[in-house]
Coordinates of C-alpha atoms and ligand atoms in Angstrom, one line a residue:
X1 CA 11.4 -25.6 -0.4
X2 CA 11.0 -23.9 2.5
X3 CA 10.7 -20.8 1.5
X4 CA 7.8 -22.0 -0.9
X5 CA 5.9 -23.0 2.1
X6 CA 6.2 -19.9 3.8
X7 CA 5.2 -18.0 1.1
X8 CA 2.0 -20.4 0.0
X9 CA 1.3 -19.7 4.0
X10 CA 1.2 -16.1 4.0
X11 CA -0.9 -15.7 1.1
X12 CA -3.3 -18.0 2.1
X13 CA -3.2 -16.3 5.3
X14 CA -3.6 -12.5 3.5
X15 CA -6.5 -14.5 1.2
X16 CA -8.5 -15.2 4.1
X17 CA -8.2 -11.2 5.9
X18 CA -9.2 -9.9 2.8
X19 CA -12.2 -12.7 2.0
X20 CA -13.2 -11.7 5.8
X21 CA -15.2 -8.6 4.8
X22 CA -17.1 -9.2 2.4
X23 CA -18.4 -12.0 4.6
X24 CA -20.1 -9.4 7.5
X25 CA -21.5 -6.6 5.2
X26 CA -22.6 -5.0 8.6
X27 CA -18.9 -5.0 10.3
X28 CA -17.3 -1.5 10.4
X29 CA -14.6 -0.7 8.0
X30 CA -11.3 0.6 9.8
X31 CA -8.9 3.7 8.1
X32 CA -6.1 4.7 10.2
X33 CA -5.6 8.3 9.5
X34 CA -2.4 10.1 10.7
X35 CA -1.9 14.0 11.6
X36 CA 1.1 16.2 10.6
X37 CA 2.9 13.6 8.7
X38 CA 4.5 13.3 6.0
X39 CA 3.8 17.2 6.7
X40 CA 2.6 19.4 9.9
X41 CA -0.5 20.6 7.5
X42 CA -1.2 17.3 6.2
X43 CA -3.3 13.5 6.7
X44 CA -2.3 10.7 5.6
X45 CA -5.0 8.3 5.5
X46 CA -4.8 4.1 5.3
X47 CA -6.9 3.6 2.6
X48 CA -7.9 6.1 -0.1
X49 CA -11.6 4.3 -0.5
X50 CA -13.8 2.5 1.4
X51 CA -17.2 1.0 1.3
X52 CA -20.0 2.9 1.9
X53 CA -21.8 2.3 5.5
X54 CA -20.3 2.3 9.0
X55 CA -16.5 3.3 9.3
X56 CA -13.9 4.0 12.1
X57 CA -11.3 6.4 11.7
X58 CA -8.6 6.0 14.3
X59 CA -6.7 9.1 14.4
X60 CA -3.0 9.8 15.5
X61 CA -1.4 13.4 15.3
X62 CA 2.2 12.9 15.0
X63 CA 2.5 16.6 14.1
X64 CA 3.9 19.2 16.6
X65 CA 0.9 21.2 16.5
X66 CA -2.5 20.0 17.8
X67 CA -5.0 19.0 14.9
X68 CA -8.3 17.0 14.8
X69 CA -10.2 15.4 11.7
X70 CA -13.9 16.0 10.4
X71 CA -15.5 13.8 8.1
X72 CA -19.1 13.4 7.6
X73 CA -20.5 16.3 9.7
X74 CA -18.5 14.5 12.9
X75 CA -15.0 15.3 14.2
X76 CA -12.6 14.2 17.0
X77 CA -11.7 16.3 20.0
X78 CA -8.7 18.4 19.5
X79 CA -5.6 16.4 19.2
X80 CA -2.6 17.5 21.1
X81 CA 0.7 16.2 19.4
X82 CA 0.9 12.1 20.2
X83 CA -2.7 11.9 21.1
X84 CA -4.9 9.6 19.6
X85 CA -8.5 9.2 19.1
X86 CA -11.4 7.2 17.1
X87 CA -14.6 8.5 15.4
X88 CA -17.0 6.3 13.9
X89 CA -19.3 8.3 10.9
X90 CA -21.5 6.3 8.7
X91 CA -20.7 7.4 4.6
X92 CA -23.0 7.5 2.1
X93 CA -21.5 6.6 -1.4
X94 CA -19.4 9.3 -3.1
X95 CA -16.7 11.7 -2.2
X96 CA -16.6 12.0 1.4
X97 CA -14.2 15.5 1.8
X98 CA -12.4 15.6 5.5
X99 CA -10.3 18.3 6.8
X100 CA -8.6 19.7 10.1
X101 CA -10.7 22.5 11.5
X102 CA -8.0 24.4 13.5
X103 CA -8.3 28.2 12.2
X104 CA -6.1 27.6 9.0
X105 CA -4.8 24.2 8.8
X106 CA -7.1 23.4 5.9
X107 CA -5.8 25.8 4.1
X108 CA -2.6 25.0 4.7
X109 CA -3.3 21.7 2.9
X110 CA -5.1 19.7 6.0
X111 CA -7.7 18.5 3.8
X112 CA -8.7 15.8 1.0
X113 CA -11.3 13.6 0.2
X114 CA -11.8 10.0 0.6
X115 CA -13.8 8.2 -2.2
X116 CA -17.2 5.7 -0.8
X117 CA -18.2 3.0 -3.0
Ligands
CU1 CU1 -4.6 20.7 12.0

């Protein structure tokens, strides 16, 4: 019986955090993107879509290499390995293509695209 509680808890609990944005329209949307993991060339973002208006990347390089992420015309500073940054873009609705612009990364697979509804 216990256990049924809990678990009637935690989903009311993970009803409410996802009922809480579409209550503000106009609070930012938040993707945690990490660097050089699963793969030195390679993101790996939070969420693979978002809604369109203002949103927050918060970057981490894990990679052994320094890297940064550009989205929307904006990027981070260069990212040394274990550094950390945040960059806040507004997105129109569409594909939203982001890379790493250190002189081949992207080509090395440091790229994708995130979809904006
Ligand atoms: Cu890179």
């Amino acid at each position: 019986m216990r256990r049924m509680i809990t678990t009637a808890g935690a989903l009311a609990t993970a009803s409410l955090v996802l009922a809480l944005p579409a209550l503000g329209a106009t609070q930012a949307t938040g993707v945690t993107v990490t660097a050089g993991k699963p793969a030195e060339f390679r993101f790996t973002l939070s969420k693979r879509s978002v809604v369109k208006g203002a949103v927050t990347f918060t970057v981490t390089n894990k990679g052994k290499l320094s890297h940064d992420f550009k989205i929307a015309g904006k990027k981070t500073v260069t990212l040394k390995p274990g550094k950390k940054a945040t960059l806040k873009v507004t997105l129109k609705a569409g594909k939203a293509p982001y890379l790493c612009t250190l002189p081949g990364h992207a080509a090395g697979g440091m790229k994708g695209t995130l979809t904006v509804k």
